[in-house]
Amino acid sequence: QVQLVQSGAEVKKPGASVRVSCKASGYSFTTYYMHWVRQAPGQGLEWMGIINPSGGSTTYAQKLQGRVTMTRDTSTSTVNMELSSLRSEDTAVYYCARRGGVQGFDIWGQGTMVTVSS
Amino acid sequence: EIVLTQSPGTLSLSPGERATLSCTASHIVSSNYLAWYQHKPGQAPRLLISGASSRATGIPDRFSGSGSGTDFTLTISRLEPGDFAVYYCQQYTDSPITFGQGTRLEIK
């Protein structure tokens, strides 16, 4: 079946970097754009950016520009999100989500908890 | 950036009642690229509605979306216990993609 499986929880110190992976299966990986969304504790959903798995082009949310990098590996149908210079405000659950054509985000990963703490 | 404002912030209703959730955009949402999601604790968000009014696969017809331009509505006709959650609207017509702040639907 169509699914996105993310890597496991991470605990990082302020200033460090974290990489979260998202492996797609059950569909043509290069056909659908992939997005990253995060939710800090007690907060709403925040869009982080998008990657085109076909060509690798990206667009990032302005507030994360310079700290976030999204990449893809077509050989493993995996997209990665790396966030650097971590601060406590980056503590959140991070989700990858597929944009289903003209639909919204129809398939989501299970979420990855990233905790930033000294 | 298109800012989405959801109302009310919290809605307290009983099972069997009808829920009406609103989402107002600061600018016109082109092509009605407006989606609604249900989000429960510990789970990923679930797509309910795309294109303002099209139900996603497997979503019961108790859920319906309407609206165009800047004003959109999600209606749940007869609430069931599993419907109590946080609901977000999202516009995906323009970058950056934005979400509303959410409406918490709680049991009265």
PDB file of C-alpha atoms in Angstrom:
ATOM      1  CA  GLN A   1       0.000   0.000   0.000  1.00  0.00           C
ATOM      2  CA  VAL A   2       0.978   3.627  -0.366  1.00  0.00           C
ATOM      3  CA  GLN A   3       2.937   4.749   2.653  1.00  0.00           C
ATOM      4  CA  LEU A   4       5.625   7.036   3.965  1.00  0.00           C
ATOM      5  CA  VAL A   5       7.834   5.710   6.755  1.00  0.00           C
ATOM      6  CA  GLN A   6       9.980   8.128   8.679  1.00  0.00           C
ATOM      7  CA  SER A   7      13.111   7.648  10.748  1.00  0.00           C
ATOM      8  CA  GLY A   8      13.016   7.502  14.505  1.00  0.00           C
ATOM      9  CA  ALA A   9      12.994  10.075  17.252  1.00  0.00           C
ATOM     10  CA  GLU A  10      16.046  12.267  17.822  1.00  0.00           C
ATOM     11  CA  VAL A  11      17.430  14.206  20.763  1.00  0.00           C
ATOM     12  CA  LYS A  12      19.896  16.933  19.882  1.00  0.00           C
ATOM     13  CA  LYS A  13      21.776  19.692  21.653  1.00  0.00           C
ATOM     14  CA  PRO A  14      21.353  23.332  20.678  1.00  0.00           C
ATOM     15  CA  GLY A  15      23.543  24.220  17.718  1.00  0.00           C
ATOM     16  CA  ALA A  16      23.599  20.687  16.352  1.00  0.00           C
ATOM     17  CA  SER A  17      21.983  19.400  13.160  1.00  0.00           C
ATOM     18  CA  VAL A  18      19.361  16.730  12.644  1.00  0.00           C
ATOM     19  CA  ARG A  19      18.394  14.699   9.601  1.00  0.00           C
ATOM     20  CA  VAL A  20      14.997  13.082   9.257  1.00  0.00           C
ATOM     21  CA  SER A  21      14.346  10.617   6.457  1.00  0.00           C
ATOM     22  CA  CYS A  22      11.097   9.612   4.783  1.00  0.00           C
ATOM     23  CA  LYS A  23      10.897   6.457   2.681  1.00  0.00           C
ATOM     24  CA  ALA A  24       8.107   6.192   0.158  1.00  0.00           C
ATOM     25  CA  SER A  25       6.597   2.966  -1.104  1.00  0.00           C
ATOM     26  CA  GLY A  26       3.601   1.778  -3.081  1.00  0.00           C
ATOM     27  CA  TYR A  27       3.637   4.480  -5.734  1.00  0.00           C
ATOM     28  CA  SER A  28       5.862   6.152  -8.326  1.00  0.00           C
ATOM     29  CA  PHE A  29       8.239   8.179  -6.153  1.00  0.00           C
ATOM     30  CA  THR A  30       9.125  10.796  -8.774  1.00  0.00           C
ATOM     31  CA  THR A  31       5.514  11.596  -9.678  1.00  0.00           C
ATOM     32  CA  TYR A  32       4.459  13.443  -6.535  1.00  0.00           C
ATOM     33  CA  TYR A  33       5.966  16.436  -4.772  1.00  0.00           C
ATOM     34  CA  MET A  34       6.917  15.914  -1.133  1.00  0.00           C
ATOM     35  CA  HIS A  35       6.455  18.450   1.629  1.00  0.00           C
ATOM     36  CA  TRP A  36       7.685  18.764   5.200  1.00  0.00           C
ATOM     37  CA  VAL A  37       5.442  20.054   7.978  1.00  0.00           C
ATOM     38  CA  ARG A  38       6.185  20.396  11.669  1.00  0.00           C
ATOM     39  CA  GLN A  39       4.179  20.842  14.841  1.00  0.00           C
ATOM     40  CA  ALA A  40       5.750  22.249  17.976  1.00  0.00           C
ATOM     41  CA  PRO A  41       4.210  21.229  21.320  1.00  0.00           C
ATOM     42  CA  GLY A  42       0.850  22.913  21.788  1.00  0.00           C
ATOM     43  CA  GLN A  43       1.106  24.679  18.439  1.00  0.00           C
ATOM     44  CA  GLY A  44      -0.438  24.305  14.998  1.00  0.00           C
ATOM     45  CA  LEU A  45       0.932  22.925  11.757  1.00  0.00           C
ATOM     46  CA  GLU A  46       3.795  24.786  10.095  1.00  0.00           C
ATOM     47  CA  TRP A  47       4.838  24.234   6.482  1.00  0.00           C
ATOM     48  CA  MET A  48       8.602  23.935   6.083  1.00  0.00           C
ATOM     49  CA  GLY A  49       9.162  23.392   2.387  1.00  0.00           C
ATOM     50  CA  ILE A  50       8.789  21.231  -0.694  1.00  0.00           C
ATOM     51  CA  ILE A  51      11.009  19.029  -2.820  1.00  0.00           C
ATOM     52  CA  ASN A  52      10.378  17.741  -6.311  1.00  0.00           C
ATOM     53  CA  PRO A  53      11.581  14.117  -6.155  1.00  0.00           C
ATOM     54  CA  SER A  54      12.031  14.081  -9.927  1.00  0.00           C
ATOM     55  CA  GLY A  55      14.516  16.913 -10.393  1.00  0.00           C
ATOM     56  CA  GLY A  56      15.393  17.651  -6.788  1.00  0.00           C
ATOM     57  CA  SER A  57      14.344  21.311  -6.886  1.00  0.00           C
ATOM     58  CA  THR A  58      13.300  22.786  -3.568  1.00  0.00           C
ATOM     59  CA  THR A  59      11.449  25.718  -2.054  1.00  0.00           C
ATOM     60  CA  TYR A  60      11.777  26.507   1.640  1.00  0.00           C
ATOM     61  CA  ALA A  61       9.770  28.556   4.096  1.00  0.00           C
ATOM     62  CA  GLN A  62      11.397  31.928   4.464  1.00  0.00           C
ATOM     63  CA  LYS A  63      11.893  31.621   8.218  1.00  0.00           C
ATOM     64  CA  LEU A  64      13.946  28.450   7.736  1.00  0.00           C
ATOM     65  CA  GLN A  65      16.032  29.638   4.775  1.00  0.00           C
ATOM     66  CA  GLY A  66      19.698  28.963   5.406  1.00  0.00           C
ATOM     67  CA  ARG A  67      19.037  26.294   8.042  1.00  0.00           C
ATOM     68  CA  VAL A  68      16.967  23.681   6.185  1.00  0.00           C
ATOM     69  CA  THR A  69      18.034  21.429   3.339  1.00  0.00           C
ATOM     70  CA  MET A  70      15.822  18.894   1.607  1.00  0.00           C
ATOM     71  CA  THR A  71      17.276  16.195  -0.613  1.00  0.00           C
ATOM     72  CA  ARG A  72      16.087  13.049  -2.305  1.00  0.00           C
ATOM     73  CA  ASP A  73      17.531   9.693  -3.277  1.00  0.00           C
ATOM     74  CA  THR A  74      15.606   8.191  -6.163  1.00  0.00           C
ATOM     75  CA  SER A  75      17.418   4.852  -5.821  1.00  0.00           C
ATOM     76  CA  THR A  76      15.818   4.307  -2.413  1.00  0.00           C
ATOM     77  CA  SER A  77      12.676   6.448  -2.860  1.00  0.00           C
ATOM     78  CA  THR A  78      13.693   8.488   0.136  1.00  0.00           C
ATOM     79  CA  VAL A  79      13.528  12.185   0.897  1.00  0.00           C
ATOM     80  CA  ASN A  80      15.585  13.739   3.653  1.00  0.00           C
ATOM     81  CA  MET A  81      15.190  16.912   5.656  1.00  0.00           C
ATOM     82  CA  GLU A  82      18.190  18.342   7.471  1.00  0.00           C
ATOM     83  CA  LEU A  83      17.840  21.214   9.907  1.00  0.00           C
ATOM     84  CA  SER A  84      20.969  22.883  11.258  1.00  0.00           C
ATOM     85  CA  SER A  85      21.812  25.289  14.069  1.00  0.00           C
ATOM     86  CA  LEU A  86      19.075  23.750  16.160  1.00  0.00           C
ATOM     87  CA  ARG A  87      17.442  25.789  18.908  1.00  0.00           C
ATOM     88  CA  SER A  88      14.847  24.882  21.513  1.00  0.00           C
ATOM     89  CA  GLU A  89      12.077  26.320  19.323  1.00  0.00           C
ATOM     90  CA  ASP A  90      12.804  23.563  16.774  1.00  0.00           C
ATOM     91  CA  THR A  91      11.504  20.941  19.214  1.00  0.00           C
ATOM     92  CA  ALA A  92       8.578  19.497  17.299  1.00  0.00           C
ATOM     93  CA  VAL A  93       7.099  16.535  15.509  1.00  0.00           C
ATOM     94  CA  TYR A  94       8.264  16.582  11.902  1.00  0.00           C
ATOM     95  CA  TYR A  95       6.124  15.082   9.144  1.00  0.00           C
ATOM     96  CA  CYS A  96       6.728  14.368   5.494  1.00  0.00           C
ATOM     97  CA  ALA A  97       3.591  14.541   3.368  1.00  0.00           C
ATOM     98  CA  ARG A  98       2.829  13.776  -0.255  1.00  0.00           C
ATOM     99  CA  ARG A  99       0.967  16.307  -2.357  1.00  0.00           C
ATOM    100  CA  GLY A 100      -1.600  14.280  -4.241  1.00  0.00           C
ATOM    101  CA  GLY A 101      -1.761  16.128  -7.547  1.00  0.00           C
ATOM    102  CA  VAL A 102      -4.548  18.702  -7.347  1.00  0.00           C
ATOM    103  CA  GLN A 103      -5.403  17.383  -3.933  1.00  0.00           C
ATOM    104  CA  GLY A 104      -3.917  18.468  -0.657  1.00  0.00           C
ATOM    105  CA  PHE A 105      -1.510  16.333   1.320  1.00  0.00           C
ATOM    106  CA  ASP A 106      -3.061  12.910   0.904  1.00  0.00           C
ATOM    107  CA  ILE A 107      -0.397  10.678   2.456  1.00  0.00           C
ATOM    108  CA  TRP A 108       1.580  11.519   5.595  1.00  0.00           C
ATOM    109  CA  GLY A 109       4.475   9.900   7.367  1.00  0.00           C
ATOM    110  CA  GLN A 110       3.961   8.800  10.946  1.00  0.00           C
ATOM    111  CA  GLY A 111       5.922  11.744  12.312  1.00  0.00           C
ATOM    112  CA  THR A 112       9.359  12.053  13.913  1.00  0.00           C
ATOM    113  CA  MET A 113       9.824  13.708  17.275  1.00  0.00           C
ATOM    114  CA  VAL A 114      12.887  15.940  17.424  1.00  0.00           C
ATOM    115  CA  THR A 115      13.813  17.264  20.839  1.00  0.00           C
ATOM    116  CA  VAL A 116      16.385  20.021  21.201  1.00  0.00           C
ATOM    117  CA  SER A 117      17.695  20.237  24.741  1.00  0.00           C
ATOM    118  CA  SER A 118      20.947  20.906  26.487  1.00  0.00           C
TER     119      SER A 118
ATOM    120  CA  GLU B   1       1.447  35.123   2.129  1.00  0.00           C
ATOM    121  CA  ILE B   2      -2.145  33.996   2.496  1.00  0.00           C
ATOM    122  CA  VAL B   3      -3.190  34.069   6.151  1.00  0.00           C
ATOM    123  CA  LEU B   4      -5.970  31.676   7.123  1.00  0.00           C
ATOM    124  CA  THR B   5      -8.120  32.463  10.158  1.00  0.00           C
ATOM    125  CA  GLN B   6     -10.274  29.693  11.610  1.00  0.00           C
ATOM    126  CA  SER B   7     -13.286  30.155  13.834  1.00  0.00           C
ATOM    127  CA  PRO B   8     -14.259  29.302  16.415  1.00  0.00           C
ATOM    128  CA  GLY B   9     -11.076  28.398  18.246  1.00  0.00           C
ATOM    129  CA  THR B  10     -12.925  25.751  20.237  1.00  0.00           C
ATOM    130  CA  LEU B  11     -16.298  24.184  19.509  1.00  0.00           C
ATOM    131  CA  SER B  12     -18.089  22.185  22.209  1.00  0.00           C
ATOM    132  CA  LEU B  13     -20.808  19.876  20.894  1.00  0.00           C
ATOM    133  CA  SER B  14     -22.420  16.531  21.653  1.00  0.00           C
ATOM    134  CA  PRO B  15     -22.423  13.377  19.533  1.00  0.00           C
ATOM    135  CA  GLY B  16     -25.209  13.546  16.981  1.00  0.00           C
ATOM    136  CA  GLU B  17     -25.038  17.309  16.639  1.00  0.00           C
ATOM    137  CA  ARG B  18     -23.929  19.269  13.587  1.00  0.00           C
ATOM    138  CA  ALA B  19     -20.582  21.053  13.512  1.00  0.00           C
ATOM    139  CA  THR B  20     -19.796  24.069  11.359  1.00  0.00           C
ATOM    140  CA  LEU B  21     -16.185  25.228  11.137  1.00  0.00           C
ATOM    141  CA  SER B  22     -15.086  28.350   9.270  1.00  0.00           C
ATOM    142  CA  CYS B  23     -11.887  29.343   7.510  1.00  0.00           C
ATOM    143  CA  THR B  24     -11.316  32.848   6.147  1.00  0.00           C
ATOM    144  CA  ALA B  25      -8.417  33.701   3.864  1.00  0.00           C
ATOM    145  CA  SER B  26      -6.661  37.070   3.670  1.00  0.00           C
ATOM    146  CA  HIS B  27      -6.513  36.772  -0.126  1.00  0.00           C
ATOM    147  CA  ILE B  28      -8.464  34.834  -2.696  1.00  0.00           C
ATOM    148  CA  VAL B  29      -7.525  31.156  -2.775  1.00  0.00           C
ATOM    149  CA  SER B  30      -7.131  30.502  -6.494  1.00  0.00           C
ATOM    150  CA  SER B  31      -8.608  27.354  -7.995  1.00  0.00           C
ATOM    151  CA  ASN B  32     -10.203  26.753  -4.599  1.00  0.00           C
ATOM    152  CA  TYR B  33      -7.040  24.952  -3.523  1.00  0.00           C
ATOM    153  CA  LEU B  34      -8.302  24.747   0.028  1.00  0.00           C
ATOM    154  CA  ALA B  35      -8.047  21.561   2.086  1.00  0.00           C
ATOM    155  CA  TRP B  36      -9.291  20.433   5.490  1.00  0.00           C
ATOM    156  CA  TYR B  37      -7.469  18.032   7.811  1.00  0.00           C
ATOM    157  CA  GLN B  38      -8.424  16.180  10.970  1.00  0.00           C
ATOM    158  CA  HIS B  39      -5.632  15.812  13.528  1.00  0.00           C
ATOM    159  CA  LYS B  40      -5.738  13.593  16.588  1.00  0.00           C
ATOM    160  CA  PRO B  41      -3.015  13.392  19.274  1.00  0.00           C
ATOM    161  CA  GLY B  42      -0.241  10.978  18.402  1.00  0.00           C
ATOM    162  CA  GLN B  43      -1.411  10.575  14.819  1.00  0.00           C
ATOM    163  CA  ALA B  44      -0.557  12.191  11.512  1.00  0.00           C
ATOM    164  CA  PRO B  45      -3.072  14.657  10.094  1.00  0.00           C
ATOM    165  CA  ARG B  46      -5.714  13.081   7.867  1.00  0.00           C
ATOM    166  CA  LEU B  47      -6.892  14.718   4.646  1.00  0.00           C
ATOM    167  CA  LEU B  48     -10.665  15.167   4.647  1.00  0.00           C
ATOM    168  CA  ILE B  49     -11.443  17.647   1.884  1.00  0.00           C
ATOM    169  CA  SER B  50      -9.521  18.974  -1.136  1.00  0.00           C
ATOM    170  CA  GLY B  51     -10.439  21.610  -3.670  1.00  0.00           C
ATOM    171  CA  ALA B  52     -12.747  23.149  -1.055  1.00  0.00           C
ATOM    172  CA  SER B  53     -15.462  20.521  -1.518  1.00  0.00           C
ATOM    173  CA  SER B  54     -14.086  17.158  -2.720  1.00  0.00           C
ATOM    174  CA  ARG B  55     -13.983  14.430  -0.102  1.00  0.00           C
ATOM    175  CA  ALA B  56     -10.775  12.440   0.058  1.00  0.00           C
ATOM    176  CA  THR B  57     -10.825   8.687  -0.436  1.00  0.00           C
ATOM    177  CA  GLY B  58     -12.604   6.872   2.366  1.00  0.00           C
ATOM    178  CA  ILE B  59     -14.015   9.968   4.040  1.00  0.00           C
ATOM    179  CA  PRO B  60     -17.670   9.491   5.011  1.00  0.00           C
ATOM    180  CA  ASP B  61     -20.298  11.769   3.524  1.00  0.00           C
ATOM    181  CA  ARG B  62     -20.998  13.218   6.976  1.00  0.00           C
ATOM    182  CA  PHE B  63     -18.063  15.496   6.146  1.00  0.00           C
ATOM    183  CA  SER B  64     -18.661  18.203   3.573  1.00  0.00           C
ATOM    184  CA  GLY B  65     -16.773  21.281   2.448  1.00  0.00           C
ATOM    185  CA  SER B  66     -18.055  24.414   0.791  1.00  0.00           C
ATOM    186  CA  GLY B  67     -17.039  27.925  -0.113  1.00  0.00           C
ATOM    187  CA  SER B  68     -14.896  29.794  -2.607  1.00  0.00           C
ATOM    188  CA  GLY B  69     -12.704  32.849  -2.862  1.00  0.00           C
ATOM    189  CA  THR B  70     -11.877  33.752   0.725  1.00  0.00           C
ATOM    190  CA  ASP B  71     -14.594  32.049   2.777  1.00  0.00           C
ATOM    191  CA  PHE B  72     -14.740  28.318   3.358  1.00  0.00           C
ATOM    192  CA  THR B  73     -16.690  25.986   5.623  1.00  0.00           C
ATOM    193  CA  LEU B  74     -16.320  22.416   6.868  1.00  0.00           C
ATOM    194  CA  THR B  75     -19.547  20.819   8.037  1.00  0.00           C
ATOM    195  CA  ILE B  76     -19.839  17.560   9.967  1.00  0.00           C
ATOM    196  CA  SER B  77     -23.484  16.612   9.815  1.00  0.00           C
ATOM    197  CA  ARG B  78     -23.831  14.136  12.679  1.00  0.00           C
ATOM    198  CA  LEU B  79     -20.946  14.013  15.084  1.00  0.00           C
ATOM    199  CA  GLU B  80     -19.599  10.646  16.123  1.00  0.00           C
ATOM    200  CA  PRO B  81     -17.236  10.067  19.081  1.00  0.00           C
ATOM    201  CA  GLY B  82     -14.255   9.659  16.736  1.00  0.00           C
ATOM    202  CA  ASP B  83     -14.803  13.093  15.197  1.00  0.00           C
ATOM    203  CA  PHE B  84     -13.595  15.004  18.249  1.00  0.00           C
ATOM    204  CA  ALA B  85     -10.193  16.313  17.229  1.00  0.00           C
ATOM    205  CA  VAL B  86      -8.450  19.427  15.936  1.00  0.00           C
ATOM    206  CA  TYR B  87      -9.320  20.548  12.413  1.00  0.00           C
ATOM    207  CA  TYR B  88      -7.057  22.617  10.195  1.00  0.00           C
ATOM    208  CA  CYS B  89      -7.698  24.351   6.919  1.00  0.00           C
ATOM    209  CA  GLN B  90      -4.823  24.746   4.471  1.00  0.00           C
ATOM    210  CA  GLN B  91      -4.319  26.664   1.259  1.00  0.00           C
ATOM    211  CA  TYR B  92      -2.063  25.063  -1.289  1.00  0.00           C
ATOM    212  CA  THR B  93      -2.507  27.469  -4.178  1.00  0.00           C
ATOM    213  CA  ASP B  94       0.324  29.809  -3.282  1.00  0.00           C
ATOM    214  CA  SER B  95       3.782  29.551  -1.764  1.00  0.00           C
ATOM    215  CA  PRO B  96       4.256  29.532   1.128  1.00  0.00           C
ATOM    216  CA  ILE B  97       1.594  26.949   1.824  1.00  0.00           C
ATOM    217  CA  THR B  98      -0.214  28.014   4.969  1.00  0.00           C
ATOM    218  CA  PHE B  99      -2.461  26.458   7.591  1.00  0.00           C
ATOM    219  CA  GLY B 100      -5.086  27.991   9.787  1.00  0.00           C
ATOM    220  CA  GLN B 101      -4.456  27.940  13.525  1.00  0.00           C
ATOM    221  CA  GLY B 102      -6.946  25.120  14.020  1.00  0.00           C
ATOM    222  CA  THR B 103     -10.363  24.572  15.558  1.00  0.00           C
ATOM    223  CA  ARG B 104     -10.580  22.201  18.505  1.00  0.00           C
ATOM    224  CA  LEU B 105     -13.783  20.176  18.422  1.00  0.00           C
ATOM    225  CA  GLU B 106     -14.468  18.876  21.919  1.00  0.00           C
ATOM    226  CA  ILE B 107     -17.191  16.813  23.512  1.00  0.00           C
ATOM    227  CA  LYS B 108     -19.715  18.873  25.451  1.00  0.00           C
TER     228      LYS B 108
END
